[in-house]
Amino acid sequence: ASSKAWWKEAVVYQIYPASFKDSNGDGLGDIPGIISKVPYIKSLGVDTIWLSPIFASPQNDMGYDISDYRAIHAPYGTVEDVQTLIDQLHNNNMRLLMDLVVNHTSDEHAWFKESRSSRDDPKRDWYFWRDPKFDANGNRKEPNNWKSIFGGSAWHFDEQTGQYYLALFLPSQPDLNWENEDMRQASYDDMRFWLDRGVDGFRIDSMNLMSKHPDLPDGKIVDDEPYQSGAEFFASGPRMHDYIREMRAVFDEYDTMTVGELGFTNDEESVGAYVGKDRHELNMVFTGDIVDMDFGSDSNHSKYGRGAFHPRKIRQITDMWQRVMPKVNGWNSVYLDNHDSGRSLSRYASDAPEHRSAAAKMLATYLLTLSGTPFMLAGQEVGMANLGKDYGVEAYIDVEGRNYYEAVLKTRGGDHSKMGDVMRELQLKARDHGRLPMQWDDSANAGFSAEGTKPWMTINRDYVDWNVASQVDEPDSVLAYWRKMLALRKEHSDLLTYGSYTPLSEGDTGEKVLGYERQCHETGKTALVLLNFSDREQKVQVKSFAQREFEVLVSNQDTNIKAHNVTLMPHGAVIKASYVT
Ligand code: ISL
């Protein structure tokens, strides 16, 4: 069995700072607002907070474009406020993870300003600067064909010094050159700045993009677009593991938890290499496959391509990582939602009024019964959903979705009435949905921001029915279910955190139901988990449970559940435990 550690037993609550709680009426969430909600977060049974970036930033990418790692974006508060938050959390036996965005900085960071100032600047090599290429007609061209993750070329020409710089995300997010030793040391000093103040760990943004192939070769051409992914030359590149190990030495000066965000890398072997225990690199990662399940069926598996979720996909991805981690003696995260995606409730289950509560509980059951550290997104505990179909494109303000919409609109002669297919995909997957202001109560602005203020983004009008206040004392609410599940995970941590995992086959459960057993080898206790990912009733017969004693530990339905015959209602979830006597 896996050895014990605090970060394996943690349950992490992700807060998008702009959207959690506005304490001063400027329409934007802030750190004092988060501090005011610590008792609430603790009352859920959650013990760790992951805070998306709160650092000084021009906010072109909502703080993922940092201009000073040691300063706080003024509307969010101050370094002292962060210290207060850390102290309050620690007083409550809770912990804080920060977002570590070091694949790139903002173009307003002092490092980049110096770097771009002249070709001879000592910090020139802290970023990627390359000479132009020229085509047959003598026209200037980018150094290679890589595409930015947010669209267009990843290279941007700087008139003053006559070279291009690389930016895999926005033009205002230049990539740092991790090859440069001085740059790395400066970044480690910034990390120590926060670790010294008591931060307990980091979610490392775009973690595996930090090592690029030294020749920056052209990406493989897969279509007739001018720019191509190129990810094969910058995802999990040649020196990636060196950098992580060097960083790990800094983390080991403290008791630091790390979770690395993986992009483009989803195969067993590469993922295992980051988290295998003897590798001494990261505690866990986020693989992107779990948030990509309804991406396009096109050859690029593009985010806004037309795709469909099928329960078979979650079965396959879940089985794979649950099997791989023990094999490499490693650990993983478990998550369904983050600030870069539509809400899993609306994409993989159902936010239709008649299903919403059951579906939200079913997904909670999934998250909290697997091996791995669970990460939930604020609002998930009350069944927050995507913006509905009655919202037009103006409700969508995130740069990724907007860029995509504008690019397609151009090819359709600017005719908004021809954008129905694009709207459908935005309604499912746009990053805005994961960033909706928290729905605290049914007062104006959902209790997120005072009445009469103008929140920085749309508040989903369903807040009137779906909010914390209306659920907090309601025993059948989604919120009550989360609390019950979180308590259960703690109580049965031998089973649910550390137990082994055995999948039931599709033959056992049918294709719409996900089923697995968790077992504690010391006690022989076994939990059987059945999750109905459809909006129809499903009948399941689990033969291995026919001869055993069992009890229903938790369920979101109250029909009488017989020994090995289970009828799951639409989006039904059942956990049964058996004890060998
Ligand atoms: O958002 C995505 C898909 O919708 C991803 O491709 C995302 O850009 C990628 O996973 C990296 O994400 C992280 O870094 C970005 C930032 O915009 C995201 O919010 C962050 O999670 C650049 O820092």
XYZ file of C-alpha atoms and ligand atoms in Angstrom:
604
model
C 0.000 0.000 0.000
C 0.982 3.600 -0.543
C 2.884 5.245 2.346
C 1.077 7.977 4.248
C 1.605 11.715 3.772
C -0.355 14.854 4.637
C -0.603 15.887 1.016
C -2.218 12.580 0.140
C -4.901 13.134 2.769
C -5.514 16.764 1.829
C -8.644 17.834 0.002
C -8.020 20.970 -1.999
C -10.495 23.778 -2.657
C -9.562 25.962 -5.608
C -10.363 29.650 -5.321
C -10.322 31.956 -8.297
C -9.589 35.156 -6.399
C -11.489 37.533 -8.674
C -14.645 35.482 -8.250
C -14.873 34.365 -4.641
C -15.853 37.257 -2.379
C -15.650 41.005 -2.890
C -15.164 42.665 0.502
C -14.835 46.303 -0.607
C -17.462 46.789 -3.296
C -15.193 47.213 -6.314
C -16.783 44.260 -8.098
C -13.689 42.098 -7.807
C -13.044 39.390 -5.246
C -10.153 39.996 -2.844
C -8.032 38.472 -0.108
C -9.973 39.985 2.833
C -13.047 38.429 1.207
C -11.347 35.024 1.234
C -10.287 35.505 4.851
C -13.909 36.200 5.801
C -14.889 32.824 4.334
C -12.249 30.646 5.992
C -14.754 29.394 8.602
C -17.133 28.405 5.801
C -14.421 26.557 3.889
C -13.343 24.762 7.030
C -16.935 23.819 7.779
C -17.063 21.912 4.501
C -14.360 19.557 5.687
C -11.771 20.864 3.262
C -8.274 21.522 4.594
C -6.254 23.108 1.794
C -6.840 26.097 -0.461
C -5.298 26.554 -3.871
C -5.377 30.185 -4.854
C -5.087 31.068 -8.543
C -2.585 33.926 -9.078
C -2.927 37.000 -6.888
C 0.362 38.677 -7.839
C 1.024 42.024 -9.456
C -0.135 41.765 -13.029
C -1.611 43.816 -15.874
C -4.321 41.094 -15.896
C -4.254 40.304 -19.583
C -4.717 36.668 -18.601
C -6.341 37.174 -15.197
C -3.070 37.147 -13.295
C -1.363 34.329 -15.189
C 0.755 37.177 -16.550
C 2.849 38.230 -13.570
C 4.839 41.469 -13.454
C 6.192 41.053 -9.914
C 6.171 37.755 -8.034
C 6.645 39.399 -4.655
C 3.864 41.966 -4.875
C 0.093 41.469 -4.759
C -2.289 42.825 -7.395
C -3.463 45.922 -5.504
C -7.250 45.345 -5.860
C -6.758 41.925 -4.222
C -4.910 43.305 -1.193
C -1.379 43.305 0.156
C 1.405 40.947 1.170
C 0.229 41.541 4.775
C -3.260 40.353 3.836
C -1.744 37.178 2.417
C 0.213 36.720 5.639
C -3.023 37.070 7.606
C -4.664 34.474 5.380
C -1.754 32.059 5.835
C -1.791 32.536 9.609
C -5.548 32.068 9.847
C -5.381 28.924 7.788
C -2.537 27.535 9.865
C -4.422 28.334 13.078
C -7.226 26.209 11.678
C -4.925 23.334 10.674
C -5.414 24.301 7.067
C -2.914 24.997 4.339
C -2.373 27.308 1.384
C -1.134 26.447 -2.111
C -0.183 29.248 -4.447
C -0.091 29.239 -8.216
C 3.482 29.219 -9.478
C 3.526 30.699 -12.969
C 7.133 30.499 -14.103
C 6.951 29.229 -17.652
C 6.437 32.869 -18.607
C 6.123 36.327 -17.096
C 4.165 39.383 -18.102
C 5.875 41.622 -20.653
C 5.644 44.251 -17.914
C 7.915 42.286 -15.600
C 11.213 44.134 -14.971
C 13.107 41.083 -16.261
C 11.444 41.295 -19.638
C 11.769 45.063 -19.881
C 15.501 44.691 -19.348
C 15.700 41.722 -21.668
C 14.025 43.562 -24.526
C 16.034 46.760 -23.996
C 19.057 45.639 -26.039
C 20.670 42.594 -27.559
C 23.541 42.901 -25.092
C 21.474 43.202 -21.978
C 22.580 40.694 -19.319
C 18.982 39.445 -19.157
C 18.647 39.073 -22.943
C 19.049 35.320 -22.589
C 16.378 35.054 -19.861
C 13.785 34.867 -22.658
C 13.811 33.401 -26.171
C 15.057 35.951 -28.708
C 15.693 34.842 -32.271
C 16.522 36.485 -35.604
C 13.832 36.673 -38.263
C 13.754 34.285 -41.181
C 12.993 35.468 -44.690
C 10.865 33.854 -47.366
C 11.804 33.624 -51.065
C 10.482 37.153 -51.662
C 12.560 38.574 -48.862
C 9.592 39.006 -46.502
C 10.296 38.715 -42.816
C 9.079 35.468 -41.193
C 8.887 34.062 -37.707
C 11.819 31.888 -36.529
C 9.583 28.807 -36.615
C 5.972 27.789 -37.265
C 4.819 27.304 -33.658
C 1.290 28.340 -32.848
C 0.322 30.193 -29.702
C -2.042 28.254 -27.435
C -4.356 31.274 -27.647
C -4.119 31.491 -31.463
C -1.788 33.045 -34.043
C 1.993 32.782 -34.167
C 3.903 32.181 -30.937
C 6.561 34.708 -32.078
C 6.382 38.483 -31.842
C 8.660 40.944 -33.543
C 10.362 43.633 -31.509
C 11.190 46.637 -33.708
C 13.764 48.108 -31.359
C 16.165 45.176 -31.414
C 15.048 43.552 -34.656
C 14.377 40.123 -33.172
C 11.374 37.982 -32.330
C 10.540 36.703 -28.844
C 8.636 33.542 -28.025
C 5.276 33.573 -26.198
C 3.338 30.293 -26.129
C 0.304 32.020 -24.599
C -0.558 35.722 -25.128
C 1.937 38.073 -26.816
C 2.156 39.756 -23.406
C 3.251 36.472 -21.760
C 6.841 35.935 -22.995
C 8.316 32.512 -22.207
C 11.212 32.408 -19.768
C 14.353 30.613 -20.876
C 14.956 28.013 -18.186
C 18.279 27.099 -19.789
C 19.618 30.242 -18.165
C 21.023 29.498 -14.726
C 20.707 33.087 -13.409
C 17.068 33.180 -14.430
C 16.404 29.944 -12.575
C 18.097 31.153 -9.413
C 16.093 34.393 -9.505
C 12.921 32.378 -9.790
C 13.905 30.128 -6.866
C 14.459 33.246 -4.768
C 10.892 34.342 -5.540
C 9.639 30.904 -4.489
C 11.576 31.151 -1.222
C 10.032 34.570 -0.612
C 6.615 32.872 -0.289
C 7.814 29.664 1.324
C 9.473 31.773 4.013
C 6.067 33.338 4.682
C 4.551 29.941 5.285
C 3.015 28.979 1.952
C 2.585 25.206 1.981
C 2.963 24.404 -1.661
C 2.483 25.260 -5.296
C 0.335 24.360 -8.225
C 2.882 24.760 -10.999
C 1.338 26.370 -14.044
C 2.110 24.945 -17.491
C 4.725 22.925 -15.658
C 5.932 20.753 -18.492
C 6.403 23.537 -21.045
C 9.521 24.919 -19.400
C 12.084 22.963 -21.415
C 12.112 23.630 -25.132
C 14.095 21.684 -27.696
C 17.320 23.745 -28.021
C 16.966 24.085 -31.814
C 13.323 25.212 -31.660
C 12.505 23.164 -34.779
C 9.362 23.641 -36.870
C 6.335 21.726 -35.613
C 4.925 18.865 -37.603
C 2.506 20.093 -40.264
C -0.910 18.513 -39.764
C -3.207 20.891 -41.650
C -2.983 23.849 -44.020
C -3.040 26.480 -41.286
C -0.050 28.871 -41.254
C 0.974 27.876 -37.720
C 1.263 24.427 -36.196
C 1.276 23.221 -32.619
C 4.974 22.426 -32.255
C 4.199 20.881 -28.854
C 6.416 17.894 -29.662
C 9.322 20.336 -29.257
C 8.260 22.171 -26.119
C 6.109 19.800 -24.037
C 8.110 17.643 -21.607
C 11.284 18.727 -23.381
C 14.832 17.413 -22.922
C 15.784 19.182 -19.665
C 12.366 19.171 -18.018
C 13.300 16.688 -15.335
C 16.549 18.514 -14.504
C 14.625 21.702 -13.818
C 12.017 19.972 -11.695
C 14.663 18.250 -9.606
C 16.550 21.456 -9.074
C 13.319 23.148 -8.014
C 12.517 20.214 -5.772
C 15.742 20.830 -3.859
C 14.350 24.275 -2.981
C 10.986 22.788 -1.974
C 12.757 20.257 0.223
C 14.154 23.093 2.338
C 10.486 23.329 3.401
C 7.638 20.827 3.674
C 6.167 21.704 0.295
C 3.339 20.128 -1.649
C 3.550 20.304 -5.438
C 1.107 19.630 -8.213
C 2.286 20.187 -11.758
C -0.061 21.124 -14.556
C 0.584 19.007 -17.637
C -0.267 20.132 -21.127
C 0.011 17.869 -24.180
C 1.562 15.049 -22.122
C -0.884 12.281 -21.265
C 0.957 9.020 -21.765
C 1.655 6.682 -18.882
C 5.383 6.664 -19.142
C 5.941 10.420 -19.345
C 3.436 11.142 -16.603
C 4.887 8.420 -14.383
C 8.315 9.996 -14.763
C 7.102 13.153 -12.966
C 5.417 11.453 -10.033
C 7.140 8.107 -9.516
C 8.258 8.069 -5.899
C 11.918 7.226 -6.473
C 12.156 10.070 -9.006
C 11.871 12.717 -6.320
C 10.181 15.287 -8.556
C 6.523 16.232 -8.018
C 3.919 14.979 -5.553
C 1.240 14.853 -8.205
C 0.116 16.274 -11.532
C -3.004 17.380 -13.341
C -3.331 15.457 -16.566
C -5.402 17.346 -19.115
C -7.350 14.341 -20.394
C -10.060 14.616 -17.741
C -11.042 18.133 -18.865
C -10.732 17.247 -22.565
C -13.321 14.491 -22.705
C -15.713 16.460 -24.908
C -13.096 18.194 -27.034
C -13.385 17.984 -30.824
C -13.273 14.710 -32.661
C -11.123 16.499 -35.295
C -7.498 15.447 -35.784
C -6.226 18.190 -33.432
C -8.714 17.216 -30.723
C -9.250 20.960 -30.563
C -10.991 22.452 -27.572
C -13.879 24.065 -29.402
C -14.202 21.389 -32.058
C -17.437 19.462 -31.948
C -17.149 16.505 -29.622
C -19.279 14.527 -27.226
C -18.777 13.131 -23.765
C -19.341 9.401 -23.351
C -19.116 7.628 -19.972
C -16.683 5.213 -21.596
C -14.089 7.991 -21.681
C -14.154 8.646 -17.967
C -14.024 4.906 -17.332
C -10.952 4.589 -19.498
C -9.111 7.622 -18.092
C -9.972 6.760 -14.504
C -8.913 3.125 -14.862
C -5.690 4.120 -16.541
C -4.408 6.550 -13.890
C -5.653 4.481 -10.973
C -3.671 1.568 -12.395
C -0.548 3.528 -13.396
C 0.080 5.279 -10.080
C 0.650 2.160 -7.938
C 2.759 0.745 -10.754
C 5.214 3.662 -10.605
C 4.771 3.946 -6.845
C 3.464 7.425 -7.472
C 0.506 9.598 -6.568
C -1.923 11.722 -8.508
C -4.578 14.363 -8.200
C -8.247 13.727 -8.884
C -10.239 16.585 -10.351
C -13.025 17.425 -12.744
C -13.156 21.200 -12.663
C -10.828 24.170 -12.814
C -10.780 27.771 -13.997
C -9.925 26.780 -17.585
C -13.035 24.741 -18.316
C -16.770 24.598 -18.339
C -18.277 23.035 -15.236
C -18.183 19.219 -15.228
C -21.799 19.200 -14.042
C -22.910 20.805 -17.304
C -20.513 18.868 -19.551
C -20.295 15.348 -18.148
C -23.507 15.033 -16.128
C -26.553 17.284 -16.249
C -27.613 20.719 -15.081
C -31.210 20.183 -16.187
C -33.423 21.151 -13.232
C -34.731 17.616 -12.684
C -31.232 16.078 -12.659
C -28.999 18.799 -11.329
C -28.936 17.901 -7.669
C -28.449 14.158 -8.218
C -25.830 14.770 -10.896
C -23.800 17.137 -8.707
C -23.842 14.575 -5.892
C -22.858 11.771 -8.243
C -19.802 13.737 -9.404
C -18.886 14.499 -5.786
C -18.990 10.770 -5.113
C -16.593 10.179 -7.991
C -14.119 12.821 -6.816
C -14.020 11.651 -3.233
C -13.807 7.880 -3.652
C -10.701 7.540 -5.805
C -7.049 7.186 -4.975
C -5.351 10.577 -5.336
C -5.668 14.032 -3.791
C -9.074 15.532 -4.669
C -9.235 19.083 -6.028
C -12.590 20.825 -6.176
C -13.453 24.233 -7.607
C -15.291 26.727 -5.398
C -18.999 26.532 -6.149
C -18.924 22.847 -6.993
C -20.219 22.157 -3.498
C -23.506 23.891 -4.290
C -23.892 22.553 -7.827
C -22.864 25.686 -9.706
C -23.325 25.232 -13.439
C -22.374 26.828 -16.756
C -24.086 29.951 -18.034
C -27.283 28.913 -19.768
C -28.076 29.076 -23.476
C -29.938 32.338 -22.976
C -26.626 34.196 -22.566
C -25.172 35.689 -25.735
C -21.530 35.983 -26.687
C -21.199 39.304 -24.821
C -21.368 37.375 -21.533
C -18.108 35.647 -22.501
C -15.108 37.804 -21.740
C -12.177 35.410 -21.442
C -9.450 35.918 -24.006
C -9.290 32.282 -25.116
C -12.967 31.987 -26.043
C -13.096 35.499 -27.463
C -10.076 34.963 -29.681
C -11.604 31.779 -30.995
C -14.993 33.385 -31.624
C -13.462 36.384 -33.405
C -11.261 34.169 -35.582
C -14.207 32.075 -36.759
C -16.438 35.135 -37.147
C -13.934 36.603 -39.580
C -14.152 33.529 -41.800
C -17.951 33.940 -41.827
C -17.993 37.515 -43.005
C -18.680 38.933 -39.544
C -22.157 37.428 -39.482
C -23.084 36.642 -35.861
C -26.165 34.726 -36.954
C -23.895 32.079 -38.458
C -22.119 31.386 -35.165
C -24.569 28.915 -33.613
C -22.129 26.002 -33.663
C -19.401 28.089 -32.024
C -21.807 29.325 -29.347
C -22.744 25.740 -28.571
C -19.120 24.874 -27.845
C -18.564 28.046 -25.800
C -21.663 27.205 -23.780
C -20.048 23.911 -22.851
C -16.332 24.611 -22.567
C -15.487 28.301 -22.304
C -13.196 29.168 -19.432
C -15.709 31.782 -18.232
C -17.927 29.092 -16.691
C -15.191 28.031 -14.295
C -14.719 31.681 -13.302
C -18.305 32.652 -12.487
C -18.656 34.610 -9.259
C -19.443 32.455 -6.253
C -23.133 32.176 -5.468
C -23.440 32.865 -1.739
C -27.100 33.785 -1.388
C -30.111 35.083 -3.313
C -29.525 38.784 -2.704
C -28.506 41.083 -5.555
C -25.078 40.076 -6.918
C -25.497 36.676 -5.259
C -23.800 37.904 -2.090
C -20.543 37.932 -4.042
C -20.455 41.704 -4.189
C -22.564 44.315 -2.398
C -25.817 45.476 -3.951
C -25.341 48.299 -6.423
C -21.780 47.357 -7.389
C -20.878 46.063 -10.816
C -19.241 42.619 -10.627
C -16.255 42.145 -12.951
C -18.109 39.430 -14.812
C -21.557 37.994 -15.333
C -23.240 36.426 -12.359
C -25.167 33.384 -13.446
C -28.825 34.273 -12.959
C -29.537 30.797 -11.624
C -27.966 31.989 -8.333
C -31.445 32.740 -7.054
C -32.047 28.987 -6.750
C -28.498 27.686 -6.449
C -26.517 29.253 -3.649
C -24.830 28.490 -0.347
C -27.411 30.096 1.944
C -30.308 28.068 0.577
C -28.432 24.779 1.013
C -26.505 25.203 4.198
C -29.258 23.934 6.524
C -30.969 21.710 4.009
C -30.207 18.022 4.722
C -30.819 16.845 1.140
C -28.848 19.623 -0.503
C -25.798 19.220 -2.698
C -23.836 21.081 -0.036
C -24.925 18.666 2.704
C -23.904 15.770 0.485
C -20.433 17.211 -0.078
C -19.993 17.608 3.660
C -21.073 14.036 4.222
C -18.724 12.759 1.522
C -15.801 14.814 2.800
C -16.335 13.451 6.299
C -16.603 9.931 4.936
C -13.352 10.245 3.046
C -11.584 11.251 6.262
C -13.234 8.580 8.366
C -12.462 5.814 5.881
C -9.118 7.076 4.708
C -7.620 3.573 4.930
C -10.092 2.597 2.266
C -10.870 5.697 0.222
C -7.474 7.410 0.303
C -5.045 4.537 0.680
C -7.017 1.485 -0.445
C -6.399 -0.391 -3.673
C -8.532 0.144 -6.749
C -10.214 -2.538 -8.843
C -12.451 -1.530 -11.725
C -15.666 -3.334 -12.564
C -15.840 -4.078 -16.244
C -18.269 -2.524 -18.639
C -19.716 -6.044 -18.888
C -20.615 -5.870 -15.181
C -21.995 -2.361 -15.070
C -23.217 -1.559 -18.568
C -21.667 1.232 -20.564
C -23.373 4.117 -18.749
C -22.344 3.162 -15.223
C -18.871 3.533 -13.788
C -18.109 1.013 -11.069
C -15.068 0.201 -8.958
C -14.025 -1.315 -5.685
C -11.650 0.157 -3.171
C -10.106 -2.213 -0.698
C -8.073 -1.906 2.463
C -5.803 -4.925 2.605
C -5.164 -4.729 6.352
C -8.841 -4.909 7.328
C -10.297 -6.559 4.235
C -12.907 -3.828 4.152
C -14.146 -3.165 0.639
C -16.152 -0.308 -0.788
C -18.090 -0.718 -3.983
C -18.825 2.507 -5.840
C -21.448 2.714 -8.580
C -22.027 5.908 -10.537
C -24.694 6.380 -13.134
C -23.456 8.789 -15.806
C -26.787 8.825 -17.623
C -30.173 10.424 -17.219
C -31.925 7.039 -17.364
C -32.401 4.446 -14.701
C -29.727 1.700 -14.886
C -29.813 -1.799 -13.393
C -26.552 -3.291 -12.209
C -25.807 -6.752 -10.822
C -22.510 -7.075 -9.051
C -21.736 -10.748 -8.641
C -18.787 -10.303 -6.300
C -21.143 -8.781 -3.744
C -23.693 -11.570 -3.811
C -22.168 -13.528 -0.914
C -20.929 -10.676 1.232
C -22.328 -8.677 4.107
C -22.585 -5.028 3.229
C -23.978 -1.723 4.275
C -24.847 1.308 2.230
C -22.375 3.982 3.273
C -23.704 6.827 1.180
C -26.130 7.225 -1.659
C -27.852 10.091 -3.405
C -31.006 8.002 -3.810
C -33.119 6.349 -1.188
C -34.599 3.400 -2.975
C -34.071 0.106 -1.228
C -30.772 -1.211 -2.531
C -30.721 -5.007 -2.481
C -27.631 -7.115 -1.981
C -26.125 -7.396 -5.419
C -28.940 -5.948 -7.470
C -28.834 -2.216 -7.683
C -31.197 -0.017 -9.571
C -29.567 3.319 -10.040
C -31.811 6.266 -10.649
C -30.713 8.854 -13.247
C -27.287 10.075 -12.080
C -27.584 7.806 -9.069
C -24.528 7.098 -6.920
C -24.116 4.374 -4.335
C -21.227 3.422 -2.092
C -21.577 0.082 -0.366
C -19.059 -1.332 2.060
C -18.515 -4.952 2.954
C -16.562 -6.338 5.864
C -14.894 -9.728 5.864
C -15.551 -11.309 9.234
O -7.004 26.846 -20.960
C -6.672 25.877 -21.606
C -7.650 25.180 -22.405
O -8.814 25.858 -22.359
C -5.353 25.284 -21.559
O -4.825 25.037 -22.800
C -4.445 26.160 -20.755
O -4.072 27.250 -21.494
C -3.238 25.379 -20.349
O -3.716 24.279 -19.634
C -2.354 26.200 -19.443
O -3.137 26.801 -18.458
C -2.543 27.602 -17.518
O -1.669 28.554 -18.068
C -2.280 29.570 -18.872
C -3.483 30.212 -18.184
O -4.176 31.001 -19.108
C -4.413 29.210 -17.586
O -5.445 29.840 -16.890
C -3.601 28.325 -16.704
O -4.378 27.387 -16.006
C -1.217 30.577 -19.122
O -0.599 30.907 -17.898
